[in-house]
mmCIF file of C-alpha atoms and ligand atoms in Angstrom:
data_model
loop_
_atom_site.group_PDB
_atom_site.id
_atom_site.type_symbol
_atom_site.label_atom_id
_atom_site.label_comp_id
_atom_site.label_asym_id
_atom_site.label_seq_id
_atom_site.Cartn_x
_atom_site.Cartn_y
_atom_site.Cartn_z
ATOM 1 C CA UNK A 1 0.000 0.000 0.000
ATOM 2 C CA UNK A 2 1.031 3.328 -0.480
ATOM 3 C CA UNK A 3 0.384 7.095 0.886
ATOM 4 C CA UNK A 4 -0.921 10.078 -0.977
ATOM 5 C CA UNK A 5 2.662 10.950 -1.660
ATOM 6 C CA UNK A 6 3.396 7.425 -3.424
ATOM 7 C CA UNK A 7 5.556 6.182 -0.336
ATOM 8 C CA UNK A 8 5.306 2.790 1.050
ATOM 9 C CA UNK A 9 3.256 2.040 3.841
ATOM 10 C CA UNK A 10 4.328 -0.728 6.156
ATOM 11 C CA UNK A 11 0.977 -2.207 6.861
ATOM 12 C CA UNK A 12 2.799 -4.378 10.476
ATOM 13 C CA UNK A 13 3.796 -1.131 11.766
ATOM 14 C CA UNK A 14 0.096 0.973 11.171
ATOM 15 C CA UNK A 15 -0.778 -2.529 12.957
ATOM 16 C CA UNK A 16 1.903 -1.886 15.661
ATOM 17 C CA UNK A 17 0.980 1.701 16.006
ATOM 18 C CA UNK A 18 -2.780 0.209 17.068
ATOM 19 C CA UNK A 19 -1.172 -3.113 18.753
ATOM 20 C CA UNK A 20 1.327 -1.161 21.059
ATOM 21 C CA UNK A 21 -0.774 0.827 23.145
ATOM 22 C CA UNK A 22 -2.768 -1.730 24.225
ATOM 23 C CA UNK A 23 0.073 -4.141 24.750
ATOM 24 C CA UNK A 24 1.764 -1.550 27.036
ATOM 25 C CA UNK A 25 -1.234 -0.814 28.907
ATOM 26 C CA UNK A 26 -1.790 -4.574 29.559
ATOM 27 C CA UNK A 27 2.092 -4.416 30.749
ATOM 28 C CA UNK A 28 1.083 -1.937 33.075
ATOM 29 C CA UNK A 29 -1.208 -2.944 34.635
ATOM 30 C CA UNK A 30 0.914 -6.978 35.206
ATOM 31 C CA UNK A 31 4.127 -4.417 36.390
ATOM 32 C CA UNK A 32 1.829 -3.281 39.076
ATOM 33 C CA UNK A 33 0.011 -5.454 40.521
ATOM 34 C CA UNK A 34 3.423 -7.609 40.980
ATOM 35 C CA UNK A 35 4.995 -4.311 42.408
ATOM 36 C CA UNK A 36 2.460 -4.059 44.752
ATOM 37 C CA UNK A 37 1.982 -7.486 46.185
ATOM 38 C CA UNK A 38 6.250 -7.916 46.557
ATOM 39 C CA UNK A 39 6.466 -10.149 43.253
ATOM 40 C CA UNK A 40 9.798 -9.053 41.371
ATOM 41 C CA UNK A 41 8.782 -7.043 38.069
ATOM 42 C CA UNK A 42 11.712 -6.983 36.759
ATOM 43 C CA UNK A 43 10.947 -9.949 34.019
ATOM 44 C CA UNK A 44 7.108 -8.893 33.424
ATOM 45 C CA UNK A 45 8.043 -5.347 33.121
ATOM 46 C CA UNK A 46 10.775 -6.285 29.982
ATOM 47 C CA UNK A 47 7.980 -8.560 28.071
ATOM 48 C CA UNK A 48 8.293 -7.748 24.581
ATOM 49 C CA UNK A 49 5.887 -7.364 21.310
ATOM 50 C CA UNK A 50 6.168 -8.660 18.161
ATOM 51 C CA UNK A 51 3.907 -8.007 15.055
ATOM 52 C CA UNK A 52 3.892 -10.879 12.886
ATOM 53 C CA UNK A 53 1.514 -12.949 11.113
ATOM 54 C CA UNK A 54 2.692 -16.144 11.816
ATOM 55 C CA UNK A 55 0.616 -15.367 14.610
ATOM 56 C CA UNK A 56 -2.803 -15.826 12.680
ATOM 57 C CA UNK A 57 -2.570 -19.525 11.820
ATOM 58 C CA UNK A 58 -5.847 -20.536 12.270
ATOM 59 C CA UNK A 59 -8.904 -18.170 12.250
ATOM 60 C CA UNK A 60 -9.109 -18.025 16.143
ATOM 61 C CA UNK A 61 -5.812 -17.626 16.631
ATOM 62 C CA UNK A 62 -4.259 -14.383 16.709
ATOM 63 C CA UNK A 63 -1.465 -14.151 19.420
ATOM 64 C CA UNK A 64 0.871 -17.082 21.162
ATOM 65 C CA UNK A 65 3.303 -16.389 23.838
ATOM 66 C CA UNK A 66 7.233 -18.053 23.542
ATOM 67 C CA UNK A 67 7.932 -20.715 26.007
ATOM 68 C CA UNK A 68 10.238 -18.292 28.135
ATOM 69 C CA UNK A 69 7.477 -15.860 29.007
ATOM 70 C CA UNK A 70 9.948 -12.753 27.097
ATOM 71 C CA UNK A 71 7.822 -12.551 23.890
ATOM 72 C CA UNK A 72 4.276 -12.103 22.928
ATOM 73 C CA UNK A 73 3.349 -12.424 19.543
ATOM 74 C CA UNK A 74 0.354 -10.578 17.702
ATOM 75 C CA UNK A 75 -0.833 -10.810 14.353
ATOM 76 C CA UNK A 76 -1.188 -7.780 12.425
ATOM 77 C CA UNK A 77 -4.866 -8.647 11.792
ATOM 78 C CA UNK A 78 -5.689 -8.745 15.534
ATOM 79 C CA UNK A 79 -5.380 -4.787 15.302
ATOM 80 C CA UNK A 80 -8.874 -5.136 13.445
ATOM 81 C CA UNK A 81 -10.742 -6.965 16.156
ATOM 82 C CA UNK A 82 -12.752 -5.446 18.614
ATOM 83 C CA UNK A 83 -10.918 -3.462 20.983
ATOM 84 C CA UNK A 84 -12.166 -5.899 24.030
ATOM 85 C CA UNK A 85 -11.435 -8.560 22.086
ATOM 86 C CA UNK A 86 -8.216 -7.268 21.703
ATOM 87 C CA UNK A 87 -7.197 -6.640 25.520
ATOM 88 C CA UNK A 88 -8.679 -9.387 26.704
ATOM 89 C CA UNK A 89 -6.163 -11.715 24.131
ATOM 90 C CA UNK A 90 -3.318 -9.471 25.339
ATOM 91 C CA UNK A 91 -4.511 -10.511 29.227
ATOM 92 C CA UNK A 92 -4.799 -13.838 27.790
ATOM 93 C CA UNK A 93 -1.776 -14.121 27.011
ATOM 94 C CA UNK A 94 0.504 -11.868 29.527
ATOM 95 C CA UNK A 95 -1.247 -14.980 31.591
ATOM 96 C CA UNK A 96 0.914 -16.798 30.039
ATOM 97 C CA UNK A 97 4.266 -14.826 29.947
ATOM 98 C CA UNK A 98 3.499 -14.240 33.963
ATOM 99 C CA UNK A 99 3.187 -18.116 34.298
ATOM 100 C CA UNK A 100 6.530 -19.123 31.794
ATOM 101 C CA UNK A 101 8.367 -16.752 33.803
ATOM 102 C CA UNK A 102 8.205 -17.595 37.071
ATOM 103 C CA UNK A 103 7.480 -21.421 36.760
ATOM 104 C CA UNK A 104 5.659 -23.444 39.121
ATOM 105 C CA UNK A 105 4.576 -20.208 41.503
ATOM 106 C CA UNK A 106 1.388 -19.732 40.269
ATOM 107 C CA UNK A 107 -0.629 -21.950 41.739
ATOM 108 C CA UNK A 108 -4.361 -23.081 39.652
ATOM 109 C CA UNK A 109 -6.144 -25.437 42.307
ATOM 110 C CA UNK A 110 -9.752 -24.366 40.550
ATOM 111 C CA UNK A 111 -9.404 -22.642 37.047
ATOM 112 C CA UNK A 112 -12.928 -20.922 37.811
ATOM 113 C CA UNK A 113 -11.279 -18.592 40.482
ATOM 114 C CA UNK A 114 -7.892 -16.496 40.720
ATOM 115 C CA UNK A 115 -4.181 -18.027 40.548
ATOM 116 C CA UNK A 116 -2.663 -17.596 43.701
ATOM 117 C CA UNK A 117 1.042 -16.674 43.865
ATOM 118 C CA UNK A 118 3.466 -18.639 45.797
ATOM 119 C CA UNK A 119 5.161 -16.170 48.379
ATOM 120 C CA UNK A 120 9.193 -16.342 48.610
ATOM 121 C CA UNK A 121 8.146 -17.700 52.450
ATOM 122 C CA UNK A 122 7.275 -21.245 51.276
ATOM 123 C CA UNK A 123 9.767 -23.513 52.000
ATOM 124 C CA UNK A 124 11.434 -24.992 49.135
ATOM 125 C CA UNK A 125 10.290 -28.244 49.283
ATOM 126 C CA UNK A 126 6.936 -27.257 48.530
ATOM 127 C CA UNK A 127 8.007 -25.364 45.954
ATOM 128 C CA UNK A 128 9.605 -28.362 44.411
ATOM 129 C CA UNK A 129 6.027 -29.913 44.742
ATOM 130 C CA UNK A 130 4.240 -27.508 43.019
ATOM 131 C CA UNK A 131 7.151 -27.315 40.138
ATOM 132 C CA UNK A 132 6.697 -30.805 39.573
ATOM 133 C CA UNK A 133 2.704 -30.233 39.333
ATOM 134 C CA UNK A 134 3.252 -27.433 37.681
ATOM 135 C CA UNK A 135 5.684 -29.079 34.740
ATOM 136 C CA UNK A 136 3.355 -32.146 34.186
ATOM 137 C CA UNK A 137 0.352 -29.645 32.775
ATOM 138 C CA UNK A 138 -1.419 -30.625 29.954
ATOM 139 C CA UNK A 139 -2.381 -27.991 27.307
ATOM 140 C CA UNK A 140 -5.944 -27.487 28.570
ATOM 141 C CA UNK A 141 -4.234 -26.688 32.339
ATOM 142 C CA UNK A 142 -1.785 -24.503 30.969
ATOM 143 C CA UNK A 143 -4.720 -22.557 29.108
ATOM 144 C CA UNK A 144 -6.301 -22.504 32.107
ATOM 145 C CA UNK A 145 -3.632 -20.998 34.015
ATOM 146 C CA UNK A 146 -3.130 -18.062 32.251
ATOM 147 C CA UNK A 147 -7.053 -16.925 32.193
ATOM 148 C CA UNK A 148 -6.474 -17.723 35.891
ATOM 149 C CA UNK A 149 -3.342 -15.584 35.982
ATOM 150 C CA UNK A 150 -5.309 -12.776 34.524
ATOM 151 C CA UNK A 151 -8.578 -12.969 36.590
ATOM 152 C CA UNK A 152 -6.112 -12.715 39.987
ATOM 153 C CA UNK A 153 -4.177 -9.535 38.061
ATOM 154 C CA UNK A 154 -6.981 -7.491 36.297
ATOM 155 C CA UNK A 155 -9.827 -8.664 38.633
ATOM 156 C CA UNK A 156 -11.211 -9.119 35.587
ATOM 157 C CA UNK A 157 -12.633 -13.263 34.154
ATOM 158 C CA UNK A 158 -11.519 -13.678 30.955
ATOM 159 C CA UNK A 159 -14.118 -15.580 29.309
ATOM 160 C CA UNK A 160 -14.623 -16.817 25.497
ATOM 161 C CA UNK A 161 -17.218 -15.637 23.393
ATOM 162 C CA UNK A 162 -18.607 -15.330 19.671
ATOM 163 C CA UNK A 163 -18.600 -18.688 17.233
ATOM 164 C CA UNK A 164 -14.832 -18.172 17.165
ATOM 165 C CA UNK A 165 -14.863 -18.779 21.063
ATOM 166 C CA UNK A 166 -12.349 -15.647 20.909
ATOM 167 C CA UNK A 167 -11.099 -14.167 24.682
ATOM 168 C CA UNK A 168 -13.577 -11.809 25.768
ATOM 169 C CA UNK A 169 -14.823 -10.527 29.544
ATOM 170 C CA UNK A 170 -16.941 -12.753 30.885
ATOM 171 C CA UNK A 171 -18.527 -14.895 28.474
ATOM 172 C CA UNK A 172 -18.460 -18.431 28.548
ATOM 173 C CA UNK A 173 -15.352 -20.774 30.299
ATOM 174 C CA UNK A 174 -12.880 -22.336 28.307
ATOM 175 C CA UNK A 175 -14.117 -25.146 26.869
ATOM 176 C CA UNK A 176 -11.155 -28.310 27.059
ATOM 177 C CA UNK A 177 -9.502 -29.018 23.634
ATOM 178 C CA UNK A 178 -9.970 -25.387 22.087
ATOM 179 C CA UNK A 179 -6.870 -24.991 20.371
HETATM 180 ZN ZN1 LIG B 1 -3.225 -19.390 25.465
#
């Protein structure tokens, strides 16, 4: 695409420009609520975004999160969704980064309510227990740990909705085996 002037547009970074914002404000709001309940930031706080497409490989997907928690991914086409929509993927999946950075200290005993955060003041032999849980997840539990993850940060259920099932407030639980 070009501008009135015949340059080239870079259609990622218009998406970025829409993207960003949200993405920080998301950040923002993870940053605090660890700063304020004596969980280091330091890792949440550096979480980066990348606009890429490989993002949107199915029609319902439009964001994944890398195994180390550092990078969330958006597809340029999730700056076209509703701006709810939108947010509540980007809690979604800071879930996620918040869970792959800090492994086995967010505890999920009942996906319907909050995580709960495992304080430095367990001893470390529980926290060896709940690693162990915590590493033999299977995809629906890891899922369900980062809506968890969100609901205890935003105070805010993220919920699925629409005949995509795409993240939304409220709305309906997530059903096992959505992929
Ligand atoms: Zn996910």
């Amino acid at each position: 695409m070009a501008n009135a002037l015949g340059t080239a547009v870079d259609l990622d970074m218009i998406a970025a420009a829409i993207l960003q914002p949200h993405f920080d404000a998301v950040r923002d709001i993870f940053v605090e609520y660890h700063k304020k309940n004596g969980i280091c930031a330091d890792e949440i706080s550096k979480v980066k975004l990348l606009v890429d497409g490989r993002a949107h490989d199915a029609e319902r997907h439009f964001a994944a999160t890398t195994s180390t928690g550092k990078q969330i991914i958006i597809a340029p086409e999730g700056a076209d969704l509703p701006t709810e929509t939108l947010v509540a993927i980007t809690c979604h999946e800071f879930g996620h980064a918040a869970d792959f950075l800090h492994p086995g200290r967010w505890l999920v005993d009942d996906r319907r309510k909050p995580a709960v955060w495992v304080t430095d003041e367990v001893s470390d032999k529980k926290k060896k227990i709940f690693w162990r849980r915590w590493n033999d997840r299977s995809t629906d539990e890891i899922e369900w740990a980062a809506d968890a993850i969100a609901y205890t940060v935003t105070g805010k259920r993220v919920g699925y909705c629409g005949p995509c099932l795409l993240q939304c407030f409220d709305g309906q639980e997530r059903p096992a085996g959505l992929r």
